[in-house]
PDB file of C-alpha atoms in Angstrom:
ATOM      1  CA  MET A 515      85.852  -3.974  41.506  1.00 45.00           C
ATOM      2  CA  SER A 516      84.055  -1.499  39.321  1.00 44.00           C
ATOM      3  CA  LEU A 517      83.580   2.157  40.143  1.00 44.00           C
ATOM      4  CA  VAL A 518      80.599   3.679  38.369  1.00 42.00           C
ATOM      5  CA  VAL A 519      81.458   7.258  37.607  1.00 43.00           C
ATOM      6  CA  ALA A 520      79.344  10.206  36.621  1.00 41.00           C
ATOM      7  CA  ASP A 521      79.788  12.035  33.390  1.00 42.00           C
ATOM      8  CA  ARG A 522      81.847  15.173  33.795  1.00 40.00           C
ATOM      9  CA  GLU A 523      78.701  17.007  32.692  1.00 42.00           C
ATOM     10  CA  GLY A 524      77.019  15.682  35.832  1.00 42.00           C
ATOM     11  CA  ALA A 525      74.623  13.023  34.476  1.00 46.00           C
ATOM     12  CA  ALA A 526      74.790  10.646  37.428  1.00 47.00           C
ATOM     13  CA  GLY A 527      76.519  12.797  40.007  1.00 54.00           C
ATOM     14  CA  SER A 528      79.180  15.424  39.996  1.00 74.00           C
ATOM     15  CA  ALA A 529      82.851  15.589  39.152  1.00 79.00           C
ATOM     16  CA  GLU A 530      83.551  16.563  42.766  1.00 81.00           C
ATOM     17  CA  ALA A 531      81.704  13.486  44.066  1.00 80.00           C
ATOM     18  CA  ASN A 532      83.679  11.321  41.624  1.00 82.00           C
ATOM     19  CA  ASP A 533      86.937  12.847  42.803  1.00 86.00           C
ATOM     20  CA  LEU A 534      86.066  12.272  46.483  1.00 85.00           C
ATOM     21  CA  ALA A 535      85.030   8.667  45.852  1.00 85.00           C
ATOM     22  CA  ALA A 536      88.133   7.979  43.772  1.00 89.00           C
ATOM     23  CA  ALA A 537      90.448   9.484  46.398  1.00 90.00           C
ATOM     24  CA  ALA A 538      88.850   7.422  49.177  1.00 87.00           C
ATOM     25  CA  LEU A 539      89.007   4.232  47.118  1.00 90.00           C
ATOM     26  CA  VAL A 540      92.645   4.829  46.182  1.00 94.00           C
ATOM     27  CA  ARG A 541      93.661   5.488  49.806  1.00 92.00           C
ATOM     28  CA  GLY A 542      91.973   2.256  50.837  1.00 91.00           C
ATOM     29  CA  LEU A 543      93.513   0.190  48.055  1.00 94.00           C
ATOM     30  CA  VAL A 544      97.033   1.583  48.183  1.00 95.00           C
ATOM     31  CA  GLY A 545      97.438   1.697  51.965  1.00 91.00           C
ATOM     32  CA  ASP A 546     101.144   1.835  52.809  1.00 89.00           C
ATOM     33  CA  GLY A 547     102.162   1.327  49.218  1.00 93.00           C
ATOM     34  CA  ALA A 548     101.225  -0.535  46.070  1.00 96.00           C
ATOM     35  CA  ALA A 549     102.142  -0.738  42.430  1.00 98.00           C
ATOM     36  CA  VAL A 550      99.421   0.508  40.100  1.00 98.00           C
ATOM     37  CA  VAL A 551      99.282  -0.183  36.373  1.00 99.00           C
ATOM     38  CA  ALA A 552      96.798   2.109  34.671  1.00 97.00           C
ATOM     39  CA  SER A 553      95.425   2.351  31.161  1.00 96.00           C
ATOM     40  CA  PRO A 554      93.989   5.862  30.783  1.00 94.00           C
ATOM     41  CA  GLY A 555      90.573   6.684  29.408  1.00 90.00           C
ATOM     42  CA  SER A 556      87.858   9.241  30.030  1.00 86.00           C
ATOM     43  CA  ARG A 557      85.894   7.090  32.501  1.00 86.00           C
ATOM     44  CA  ASN A 558      88.804   6.455  34.860  1.00 92.00           C
ATOM     45  CA  THR A 559      90.156  10.015  34.921  1.00 92.00           C
ATOM     46  CA  ALA A 560      89.191  10.584  38.564  1.00 91.00           C
ATOM     47  CA  LEU A 561      90.905   7.331  39.544  1.00 94.00           C
ATOM     48  CA  LEU A 562      94.055   8.160  37.583  1.00 96.00           C
ATOM     49  CA  LEU A 563      94.279  11.598  39.172  1.00 95.00           C
ATOM     50  CA  ALA A 564      93.812  10.052  42.628  1.00 95.00           C
ATOM     51  CA  PHE A 565      96.500   7.406  42.021  1.00 97.00           C
ATOM     52  CA  ASP A 566      98.844  10.098  40.691  1.00 96.00           C
ATOM     53  CA  ALA A 567      98.251  12.268  43.775  1.00 96.00           C
ATOM     54  CA  CYS A 568      98.854   9.367  46.176  1.00 96.00           C
ATOM     55  CA  PRO A 569     102.537   9.314  47.210  1.00 96.00           C
ATOM     56  CA  GLU A 570     102.262   5.652  48.259  1.00 97.00           C
ATOM     57  CA  ALA A 571     101.196   4.567  44.765  1.00 97.00           C
ATOM     58  CA  GLU A 572     103.905   3.444  42.352  1.00 97.00           C
ATOM     59  CA  LEU A 573     102.088   4.410  39.150  1.00 98.00           C
ATOM     60  CA  HIS A 574     102.872   2.878  35.752  1.00 98.00           C
ATOM     61  CA  VAL A 575     100.838   4.074  32.748  1.00 98.00           C
ATOM     62  CA  LEU A 576     100.473   1.837  29.703  1.00 98.00           C
ATOM     63  CA  LEU A 577      98.125   2.738  26.873  1.00 96.00           C
ATOM     64  CA  ASP A 578      97.482  -0.801  25.640  1.00 97.00           C
ATOM     65  CA  GLU A 579      95.283  -2.712  28.096  1.00 97.00           C
ATOM     66  CA  ARG A 580      96.476  -6.186  27.115  1.00 98.00           C
ATOM     67  CA  ALA A 581     100.114  -5.160  27.576  1.00 98.00           C
ATOM     68  CA  ALA A 582      99.203  -3.414  30.847  1.00 98.00           C
ATOM     69  CA  GLY A 583      97.575  -6.595  32.147  1.00 98.00           C
ATOM     70  CA  PHE A 584     100.665  -8.675  31.523  1.00 98.00           C
ATOM     71  CA  PHE A 585     102.964  -5.940  32.851  1.00 99.00           C
ATOM     72  CA  ALA A 586     100.928  -5.928  36.094  1.00 98.00           C
ATOM     73  CA  LEU A 587     101.058  -9.719  36.210  1.00 98.00           C
ATOM     74  CA  GLY A 588     104.856  -9.592  35.927  1.00 98.00           C
ATOM     75  CA  LEU A 589     105.130  -6.962  38.669  1.00 98.00           C
ATOM     76  CA  ALA A 590     102.909  -9.005  40.989  1.00 98.00           C
ATOM     77  CA  ARG A 591     104.797 -12.200  40.244  1.00 97.00           C
ATOM     78  CA  GLU A 592     108.168 -10.549  40.905  1.00 97.00           C
ATOM     79  CA  SER A 593     107.161  -8.589  44.022  1.00 96.00           C
ATOM     80  CA  ARG A 594     104.839 -11.258  45.460  1.00 95.00           C
ATOM     81  CA  ARG A 595     102.458  -8.441  46.326  1.00 96.00           C
ATOM     82  CA  PRO A 596      99.092  -7.546  44.817  1.00 96.00           C
ATOM     83  CA  VAL A 597      99.237  -5.077  41.939  1.00 98.00           C
ATOM     84  CA  ILE A 598      96.327  -2.791  41.110  1.00 98.00           C
ATOM     85  CA  LEU A 599      95.231  -2.732  37.477  1.00 97.00           C
ATOM     86  CA  CYS A 600      92.980   0.176  36.447  1.00 97.00           C
ATOM     87  CA  CYS A 601      91.168   0.961  33.205  1.00 95.00           C
ATOM     88  CA  THR A 602      88.209   2.765  31.725  1.00 90.00           C
ATOM     89  CA  SER A 603      84.882   1.198  30.759  1.00 83.00           C
ATOM     90  CA  GLY A 604      83.661  -1.287  28.206  1.00 80.00           C
ATOM     91  CA  SER A 605      85.981  -3.300  26.031  1.00 87.00           C
ATOM     92  CA  ALA A 606      89.057  -1.819  27.734  1.00 92.00           C
ATOM     93  CA  ALA A 607      88.445  -4.109  30.708  1.00 92.00           C
ATOM     94  CA  GLY A 608      87.990  -7.060  28.370  1.00 92.00           C
ATOM     95  CA  HIS A 609      91.568  -6.670  27.190  1.00 95.00           C
ATOM     96  CA  TYR A 610      92.728  -7.470  30.751  1.00 96.00           C
ATOM     97  CA  THR A 611      91.088 -10.924  30.553  1.00 95.00           C
ATOM     98  CA  PRO A 612      94.133 -12.976  29.432  1.00 97.00           C
ATOM     99  CA  ALA A 613      96.253 -11.594  32.287  1.00 98.00           C
ATOM    100  CA  VAL A 614      93.422 -12.063  34.808  1.00 97.00           C
ATOM    101  CA  MET A 615      93.037 -15.686  33.664  1.00 97.00           C
ATOM    102  CA  GLU A 616      96.750 -16.364  34.014  1.00 98.00           C
ATOM    103  CA  ALA A 617      96.944 -14.613  37.394  1.00 97.00           C
ATOM    104  CA  SER A 618      94.072 -16.715  38.698  1.00 97.00           C
ATOM    105  CA  GLU A 619      95.486 -19.997  37.467  1.00 97.00           C
ATOM    106  CA  SER A 620      98.959 -19.259  38.861  1.00 97.00           C
ATOM    107  CA  GLY A 621      97.848 -17.708  42.161  1.00 96.00           C
ATOM    108  CA  VAL A 622      99.274 -14.263  41.410  1.00 97.00           C
ATOM    109  CA  PRO A 623      97.334 -11.461  43.142  1.00 95.00           C
ATOM    110  CA  LEU A 624      95.853  -8.745  40.923  1.00 96.00           C
ATOM    111  CA  VAL A 625      93.247  -6.172  41.942  1.00 96.00           C
ATOM    112  CA  VAL A 626      91.351  -4.986  38.870  1.00 95.00           C
ATOM    113  CA  VAL A 627      89.557  -1.648  39.157  1.00 94.00           C
ATOM    114  CA  THR A 628      87.434  -0.660  36.181  1.00 91.00           C
ATOM    115  CA  ALA A 629      85.447   2.504  35.708  1.00 87.00           C
ATOM    116  CA  ASN A 630      81.995   2.131  34.198  1.00 81.00           C
ATOM    117  CA  ARG A 631      79.129   4.168  32.870  1.00 75.00           C
ATOM    118  CA  PRO A 632      76.199   4.768  35.225  1.00 74.00           C
ATOM    119  CA  PRO A 633      73.570   1.972  35.188  1.00 71.00           C
ATOM    120  CA  GLU A 634      71.021   4.050  33.283  1.00 72.00           C
ATOM    121  CA  ARG A 635      73.474   4.205  30.355  1.00 71.00           C
ATOM    122  CA  HIS A 636      73.746   0.388  30.061  1.00 69.00           C
ATOM    123  CA  HIS A 637      71.844  -1.755  27.539  1.00 70.00           C
ATOM    124  CA  CYS A 638      70.818   1.187  25.363  1.00 75.00           C
ATOM    125  CA  GLY A 639      73.377   1.076  22.569  1.00 70.00           C
ATOM    126  CA  GLU A 640      75.813   3.376  24.374  1.00 71.00           C
ATOM    127  CA  ALA A 641      79.468   2.955  23.380  1.00 70.00           C
ATOM    128  CA  GLN A 642      81.977   1.478  25.807  1.00 69.00           C
ATOM    129  CA  THR A 643      79.474  -0.319  28.024  1.00 71.00           C
ATOM    130  CA  ALA A 644      79.869  -3.919  29.104  1.00 74.00           C
ATOM    131  CA  PRO A 645      78.775  -6.128  31.999  1.00 74.00           C
ATOM    132  CA  GLN A 646      81.979  -5.388  33.880  1.00 78.00           C
ATOM    133  CA  ALA A 647      80.824  -6.790  37.230  1.00 77.00           C
ATOM    134  CA  GLU A 648      80.578 -10.284  35.727  1.00 83.00           C
ATOM    135  CA  MET A 649      83.353  -9.978  33.161  1.00 86.00           C
ATOM    136  CA  PHE A 650      86.022 -11.823  35.144  1.00 91.00           C
ATOM    137  CA  ALA A 651      83.655 -14.057  37.182  1.00 92.00           C
ATOM    138  CA  PRO A 652      85.343 -17.402  36.404  1.00 94.00           C
ATOM    139  CA  TRP A 653      88.727 -16.131  37.581  1.00 95.00           C
ATOM    140  CA  VAL A 654      88.183 -13.764  40.512  1.00 91.00           C
ATOM    141  CA  ARG A 655      87.811 -14.391  44.230  1.00 90.00           C
ATOM    142  CA  ALA A 656      85.507 -11.385  44.775  1.00 88.00           C
ATOM    143  CA  SER A 657      83.830  -8.641  42.763  1.00 85.00           C
ATOM    144  CA  ARG A 658      82.218  -5.428  43.972  1.00 83.00           C
ATOM    145  CA  VAL A 659      80.222  -2.734  42.215  1.00 79.00           C
ATOM    146  CA  LEU A 660      80.369   0.599  43.980  1.00 77.00           C
ATOM    147  CA  ALA A 661      77.452   3.011  43.979  1.00 73.00           C
ATOM    148  CA  VAL A 662      77.391   6.038  41.724  1.00 73.00           C
ATOM    149  CA  PRO A 663      78.996   8.870  43.712  1.00 74.00           C
ATOM    150  CA  ASP A 664      76.820  11.880  44.457  1.00 71.00           C
ATOM    151  CA  GLU A 665      76.832  14.894  46.771  1.00 70.00           C
ATOM    152  CA  THR A 666      75.670  12.788  49.736  1.00 70.00           C
ATOM    153  CA  LEU A 667      78.786  10.618  49.542  1.00 63.00           C
ATOM    154  CA  ASP A 668      80.667  10.096  52.780  1.00 64.00           C
ATOM    155  CA  PRO A 669      84.227   9.259  51.595  1.00 58.00           C
ATOM    156  CA  ARG A 670      84.795   7.182  54.748  1.00 60.00           C
ATOM    157  CA  ARG A 671      82.103   4.741  53.579  1.00 61.00           C
ATOM    158  CA  VAL A 672      83.421   4.111  50.058  1.00 54.00           C
ATOM    159  CA  LEU A 673      85.204   0.932  51.135  1.00 51.00           C
ATOM    160  CA  ALA A 674      82.792  -0.061  53.911  1.00 50.00           C
TER     161      ALA A 674
END
């Protein structure tokens, strides 16, 4: 799952729209409770703030994405419940690949949420961009790209 977020300066939407979308997504993902392993970056700030504000989220923050991926894998294996893994855009998501591969092969449930740059910032030499929607294709059961949040966003439809 990849959430495309606007720049804080408002390039693709607004910070408020990002915050609303992130809060709605987090409520839908966490439900009655879930472990979340997050690797912070500028793109996933709205998501991190939403996870932090959600009392049902058991938030673990690890700076190194590869270590975070395997930490999440261990939590999911031990708890036998899906664990949410969240990072910023570009190569950060790529560092989750070894853990995603192992989770897939061993049947351990991980939900990977990556932030991304808006589509108009892709394929133009911009730093930290990558084809995140297809990145884990060989190992995932489903992948979704969410629309860029804007002022017309209805938070109830984020997960629809």
